[in-house]
CSV table of C-alpha atoms and ligand atoms in Angstrom, one decimal:
chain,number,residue,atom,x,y,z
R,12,UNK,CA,84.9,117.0,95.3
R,13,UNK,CA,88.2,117.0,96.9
R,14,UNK,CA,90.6,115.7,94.3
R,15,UNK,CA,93.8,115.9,96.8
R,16,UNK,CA,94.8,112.4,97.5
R,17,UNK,CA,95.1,111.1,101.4
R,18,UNK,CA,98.6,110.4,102.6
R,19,UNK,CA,99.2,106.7,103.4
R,20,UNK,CA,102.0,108.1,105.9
R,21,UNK,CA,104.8,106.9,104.1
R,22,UNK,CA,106.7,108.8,101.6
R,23,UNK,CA,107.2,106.1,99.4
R,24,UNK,CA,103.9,104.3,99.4
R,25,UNK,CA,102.0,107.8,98.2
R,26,UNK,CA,104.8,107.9,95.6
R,27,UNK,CA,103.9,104.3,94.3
R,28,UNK,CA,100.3,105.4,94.7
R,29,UNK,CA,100.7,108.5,92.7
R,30,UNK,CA,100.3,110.7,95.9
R,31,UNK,CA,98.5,108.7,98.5
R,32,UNK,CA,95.2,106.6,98.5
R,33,UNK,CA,92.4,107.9,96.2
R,34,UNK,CA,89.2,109.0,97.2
R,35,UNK,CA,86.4,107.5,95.8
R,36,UNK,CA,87.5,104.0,95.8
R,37,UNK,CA,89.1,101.5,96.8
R,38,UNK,CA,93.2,100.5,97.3
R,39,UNK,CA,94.1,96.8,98.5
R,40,UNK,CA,97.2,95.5,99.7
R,41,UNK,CA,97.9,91.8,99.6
R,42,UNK,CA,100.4,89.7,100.9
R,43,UNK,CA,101.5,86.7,103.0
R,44,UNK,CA,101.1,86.3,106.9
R,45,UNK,CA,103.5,88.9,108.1
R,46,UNK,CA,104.4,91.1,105.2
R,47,UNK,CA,103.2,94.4,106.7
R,48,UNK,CA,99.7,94.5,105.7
R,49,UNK,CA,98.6,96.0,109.2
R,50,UNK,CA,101.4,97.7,110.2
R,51,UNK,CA,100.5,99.5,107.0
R,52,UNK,CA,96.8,99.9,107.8
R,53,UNK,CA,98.1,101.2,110.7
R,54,UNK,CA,100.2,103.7,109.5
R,55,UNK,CA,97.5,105.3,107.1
R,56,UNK,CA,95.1,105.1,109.9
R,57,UNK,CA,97.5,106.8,112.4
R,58,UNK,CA,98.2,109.5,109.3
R,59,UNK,CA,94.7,110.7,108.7
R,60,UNK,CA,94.2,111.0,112.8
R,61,UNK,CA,97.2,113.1,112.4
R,62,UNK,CA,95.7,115.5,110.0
R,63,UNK,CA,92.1,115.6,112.5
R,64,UNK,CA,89.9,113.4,111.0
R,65,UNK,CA,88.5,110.6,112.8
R,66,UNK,CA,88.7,107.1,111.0
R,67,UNK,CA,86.8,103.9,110.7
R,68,UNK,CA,88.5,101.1,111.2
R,69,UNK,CA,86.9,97.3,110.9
R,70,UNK,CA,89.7,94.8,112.4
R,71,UNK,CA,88.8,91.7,111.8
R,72,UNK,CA,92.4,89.7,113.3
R,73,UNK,CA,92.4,91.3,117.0
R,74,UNK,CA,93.3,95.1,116.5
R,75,UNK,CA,96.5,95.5,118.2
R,76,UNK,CA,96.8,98.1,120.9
R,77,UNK,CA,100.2,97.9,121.5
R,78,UNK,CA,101.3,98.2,118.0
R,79,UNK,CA,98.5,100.9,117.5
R,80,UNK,CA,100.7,102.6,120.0
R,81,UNK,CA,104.2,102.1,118.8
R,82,UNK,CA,103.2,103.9,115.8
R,83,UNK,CA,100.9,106.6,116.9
R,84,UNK,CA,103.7,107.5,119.2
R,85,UNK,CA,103.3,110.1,122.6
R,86,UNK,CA,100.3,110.6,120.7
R,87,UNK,CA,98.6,107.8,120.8
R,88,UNK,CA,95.4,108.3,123.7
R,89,UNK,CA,94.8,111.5,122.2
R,90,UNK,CA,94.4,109.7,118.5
R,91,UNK,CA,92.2,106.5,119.4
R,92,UNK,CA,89.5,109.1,120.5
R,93,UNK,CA,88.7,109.5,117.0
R,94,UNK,CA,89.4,105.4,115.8
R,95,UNK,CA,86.0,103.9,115.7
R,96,UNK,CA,87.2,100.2,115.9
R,97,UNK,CA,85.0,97.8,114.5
R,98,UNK,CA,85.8,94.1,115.4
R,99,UNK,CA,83.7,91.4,113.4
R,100,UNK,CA,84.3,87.7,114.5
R,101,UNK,CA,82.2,86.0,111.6
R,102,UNK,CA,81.7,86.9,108.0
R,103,UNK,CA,78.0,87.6,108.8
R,104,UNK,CA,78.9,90.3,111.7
R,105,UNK,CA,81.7,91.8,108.9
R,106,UNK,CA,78.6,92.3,106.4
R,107,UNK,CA,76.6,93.7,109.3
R,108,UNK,CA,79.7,96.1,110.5
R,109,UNK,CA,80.3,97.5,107.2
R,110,UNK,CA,76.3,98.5,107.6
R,111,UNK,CA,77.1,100.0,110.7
R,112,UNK,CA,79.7,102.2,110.0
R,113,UNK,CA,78.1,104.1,107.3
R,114,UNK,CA,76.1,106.5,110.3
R,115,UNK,CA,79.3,107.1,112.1
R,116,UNK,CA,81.2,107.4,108.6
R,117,UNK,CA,78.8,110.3,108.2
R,118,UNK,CA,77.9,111.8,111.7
R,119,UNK,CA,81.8,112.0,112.4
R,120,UNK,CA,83.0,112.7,108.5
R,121,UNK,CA,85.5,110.0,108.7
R,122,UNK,CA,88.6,111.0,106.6
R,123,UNK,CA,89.5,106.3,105.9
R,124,UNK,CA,87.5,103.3,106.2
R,125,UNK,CA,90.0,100.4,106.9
R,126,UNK,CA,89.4,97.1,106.5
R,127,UNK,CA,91.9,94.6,108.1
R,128,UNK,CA,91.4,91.8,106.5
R,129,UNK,CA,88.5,91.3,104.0
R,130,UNK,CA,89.3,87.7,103.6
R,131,UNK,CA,90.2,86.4,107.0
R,132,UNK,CA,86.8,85.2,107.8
R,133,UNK,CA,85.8,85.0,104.5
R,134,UNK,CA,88.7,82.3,104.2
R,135,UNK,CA,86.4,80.6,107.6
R,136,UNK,CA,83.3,80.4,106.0
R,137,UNK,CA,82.0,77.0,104.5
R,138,UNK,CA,79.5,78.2,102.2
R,139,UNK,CA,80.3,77.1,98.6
R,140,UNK,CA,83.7,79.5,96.4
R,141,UNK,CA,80.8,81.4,94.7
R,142,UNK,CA,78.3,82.4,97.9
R,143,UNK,CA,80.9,83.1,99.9
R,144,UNK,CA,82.5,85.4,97.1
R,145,UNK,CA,78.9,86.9,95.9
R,146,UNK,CA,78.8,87.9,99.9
R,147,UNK,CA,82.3,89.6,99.5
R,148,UNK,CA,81.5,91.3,96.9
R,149,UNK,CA,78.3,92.7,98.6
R,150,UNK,CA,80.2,94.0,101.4
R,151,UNK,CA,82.7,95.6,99.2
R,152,UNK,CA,79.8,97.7,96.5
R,153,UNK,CA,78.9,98.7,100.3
R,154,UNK,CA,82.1,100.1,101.1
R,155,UNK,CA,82.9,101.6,97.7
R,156,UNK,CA,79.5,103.3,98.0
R,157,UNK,CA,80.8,104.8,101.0
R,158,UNK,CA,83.8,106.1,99.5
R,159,UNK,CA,81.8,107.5,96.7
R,160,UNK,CA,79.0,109.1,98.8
R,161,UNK,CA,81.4,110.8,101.4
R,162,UNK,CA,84.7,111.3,99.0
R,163,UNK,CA,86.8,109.4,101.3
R,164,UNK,CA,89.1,106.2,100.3
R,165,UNK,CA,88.9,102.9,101.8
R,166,UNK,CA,91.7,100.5,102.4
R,167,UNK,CA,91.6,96.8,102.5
R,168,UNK,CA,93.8,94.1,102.8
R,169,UNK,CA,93.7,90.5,101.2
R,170,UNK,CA,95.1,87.1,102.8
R,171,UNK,CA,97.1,85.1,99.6
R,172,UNK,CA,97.0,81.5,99.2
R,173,UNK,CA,99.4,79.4,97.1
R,174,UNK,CA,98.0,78.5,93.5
R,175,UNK,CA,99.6,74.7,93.7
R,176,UNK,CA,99.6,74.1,89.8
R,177,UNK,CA,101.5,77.3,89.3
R,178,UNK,CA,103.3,77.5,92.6
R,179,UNK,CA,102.4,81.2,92.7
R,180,UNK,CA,100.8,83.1,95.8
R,181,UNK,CA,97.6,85.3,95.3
R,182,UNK,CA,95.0,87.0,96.2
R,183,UNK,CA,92.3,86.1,97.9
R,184,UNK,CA,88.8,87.2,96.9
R,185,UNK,CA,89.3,85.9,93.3
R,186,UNK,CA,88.0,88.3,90.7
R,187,UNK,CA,85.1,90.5,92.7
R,188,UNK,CA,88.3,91.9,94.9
R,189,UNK,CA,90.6,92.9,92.3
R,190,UNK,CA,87.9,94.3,89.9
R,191,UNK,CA,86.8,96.4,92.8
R,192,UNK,CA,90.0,97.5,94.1
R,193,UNK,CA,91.2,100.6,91.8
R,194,UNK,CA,95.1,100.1,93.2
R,195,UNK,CA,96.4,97.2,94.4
R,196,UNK,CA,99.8,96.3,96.1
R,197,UNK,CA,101.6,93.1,96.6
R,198,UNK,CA,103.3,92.9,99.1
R,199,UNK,CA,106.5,90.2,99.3
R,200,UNK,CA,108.4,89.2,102.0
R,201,UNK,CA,112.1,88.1,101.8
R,202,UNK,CA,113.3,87.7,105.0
R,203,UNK,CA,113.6,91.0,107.0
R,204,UNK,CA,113.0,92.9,104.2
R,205,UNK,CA,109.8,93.6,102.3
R,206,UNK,CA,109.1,94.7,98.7
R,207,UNK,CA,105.7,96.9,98.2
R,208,UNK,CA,105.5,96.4,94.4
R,209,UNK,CA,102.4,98.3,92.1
R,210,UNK,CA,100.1,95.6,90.9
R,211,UNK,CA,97.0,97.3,89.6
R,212,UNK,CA,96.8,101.3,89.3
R,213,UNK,CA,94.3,103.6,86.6
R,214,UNK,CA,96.9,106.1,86.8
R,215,UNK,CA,100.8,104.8,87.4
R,216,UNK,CA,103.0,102.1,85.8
R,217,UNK,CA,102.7,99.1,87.1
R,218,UNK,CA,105.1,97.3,88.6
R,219,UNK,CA,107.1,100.0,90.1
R,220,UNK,CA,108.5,99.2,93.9
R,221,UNK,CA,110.2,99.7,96.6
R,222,UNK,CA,112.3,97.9,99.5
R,223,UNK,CA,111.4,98.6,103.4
R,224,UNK,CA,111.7,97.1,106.8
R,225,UNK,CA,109.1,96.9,109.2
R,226,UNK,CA,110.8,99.1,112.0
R,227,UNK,CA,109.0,100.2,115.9
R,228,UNK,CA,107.2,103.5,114.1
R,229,UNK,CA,106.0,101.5,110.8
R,230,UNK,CA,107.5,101.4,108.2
R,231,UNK,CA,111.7,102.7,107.0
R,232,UNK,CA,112.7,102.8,103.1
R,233,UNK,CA,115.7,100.1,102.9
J,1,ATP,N1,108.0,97.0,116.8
J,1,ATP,C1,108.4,96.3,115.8
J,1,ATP,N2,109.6,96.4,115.3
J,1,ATP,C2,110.0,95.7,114.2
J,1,ATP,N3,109.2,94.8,113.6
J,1,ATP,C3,108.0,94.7,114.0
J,1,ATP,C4,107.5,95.4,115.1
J,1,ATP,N4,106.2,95.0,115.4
J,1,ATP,C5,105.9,94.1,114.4
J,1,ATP,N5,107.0,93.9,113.6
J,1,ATP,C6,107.1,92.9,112.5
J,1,ATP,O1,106.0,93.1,111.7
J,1,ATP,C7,105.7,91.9,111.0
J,1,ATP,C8,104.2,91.8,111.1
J,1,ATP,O2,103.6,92.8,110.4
J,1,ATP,P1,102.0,92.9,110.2
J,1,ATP,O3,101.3,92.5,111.4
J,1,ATP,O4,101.8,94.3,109.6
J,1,ATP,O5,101.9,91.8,109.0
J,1,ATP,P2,100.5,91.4,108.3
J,1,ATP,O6,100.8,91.4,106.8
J,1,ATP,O7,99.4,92.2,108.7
J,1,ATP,O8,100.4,89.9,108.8
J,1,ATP,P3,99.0,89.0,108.9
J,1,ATP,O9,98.7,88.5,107.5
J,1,ATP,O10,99.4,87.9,109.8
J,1,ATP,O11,97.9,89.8,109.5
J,1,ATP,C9,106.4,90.8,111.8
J,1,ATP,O12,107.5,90.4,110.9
J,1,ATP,C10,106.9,91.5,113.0
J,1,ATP,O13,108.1,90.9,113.4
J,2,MG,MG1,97.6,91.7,109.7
């Protein structure tokens, strides 16, 4: 068991994680339209190519090419040889993705799973609050068993809505998600600038932050 954490491919966000993403389970970051979630998948995504291992990656908003390639850089063709995109357009073809992946997760010894967003179709689906979320959850014991069996993390991402009564945003996924995530990060979004704050972590205080911008190559500390 590799205990060596995976670099996010920014500095600061393996700080706030306590040195990158952990294997063996699962991080989430969270946030409203526009925040950075992707852009952060990205980066991760772009990192572990970096270091030669090829990585899963289930899109299920319309993977981005051209932002693919503004932060893979010159090397971009050479890195989205080892990117198995995965691009689910219902919650049922998510479940049935997630399945998929796990031979190519092995055959290829993926380094990251991705998954951008676990809720946006979820959101779509008009099953009943609690189907829909047992279903969720289904998909997400899969992917922790993948991270488990093949000591790799997986990153996902989580859409926010606006608790009225409160008039506070959270998570989607309701309990199932943030049980299951180990580390989670909010992300909040104040005009140009973004704040990446600690929400859940076994190992690191909570609520420690930092400031960026969303710059051409990913991500710059502000
Ligand atoms: N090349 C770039 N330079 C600067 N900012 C950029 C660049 N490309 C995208 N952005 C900014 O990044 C933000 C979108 O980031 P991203 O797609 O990561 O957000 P997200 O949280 O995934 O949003 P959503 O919930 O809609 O999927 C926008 O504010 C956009 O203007
Ligand atoms: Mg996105």
């Amino acid at each position: 068991m590799e205990s060596s954490r995976v670099s996010t491919g920014s500095p600061e966000l393996d700080d706030l994680l306590g040195g990158g993403l952990e294997r063996r389970t699962i991080t989430q970051i969270y946030g409203e339209p526009g925040c950075g979630k992707s852009t952060l998948c990205l980066l991760a995504a772009v990192a572990v190519l970096d270091e030669g291992s090829p990585v899963v990656y289930i899109d299920s908003e319309g993977f981005s090419v051209d932002r693919f390639r503004q932060i893979a850089g010159d090397a971009a063709d050479s890195l989205a040889e080892q990117l198995f995109l995965f691009e689910p357009s219902t919650f049922d073809q998510q479940a049935m993705m997630i399945g998929e992946c796990e031979a190519l997760v092995r055959t290829r010894r993926a380094g990251l799973i991705v998954l951008d967003s676990a809720t946006a179709l979820y959101r779509s689906e008009m099953l009943p609050g609690g189907e829909v979320q047992r279903r969720l959850g289904h998909q997400m014991v899969r992917l922790l068993g993948y991270a488990k069996r093949f000591d790799i993390p997986v990153l996902v991402t989580n859409q926010v809505y606006t608790d009225i009564d409160r008039g506070v945003i959270k998570g989607l996924g309701g309990t199932t998600l943030r049980h299951i995530s180990k580390a989670i990060v909010r992300v909040e979004k104040r005009n140009r600038s973004r704040r990446a704050v600690l929400e859940k972590h076994r190992s690191m205080p909570e609520d420690a932050a930092f400031e960026f911008a969303i710059v051409k190559e990913g991500i710059k500390r502000l």
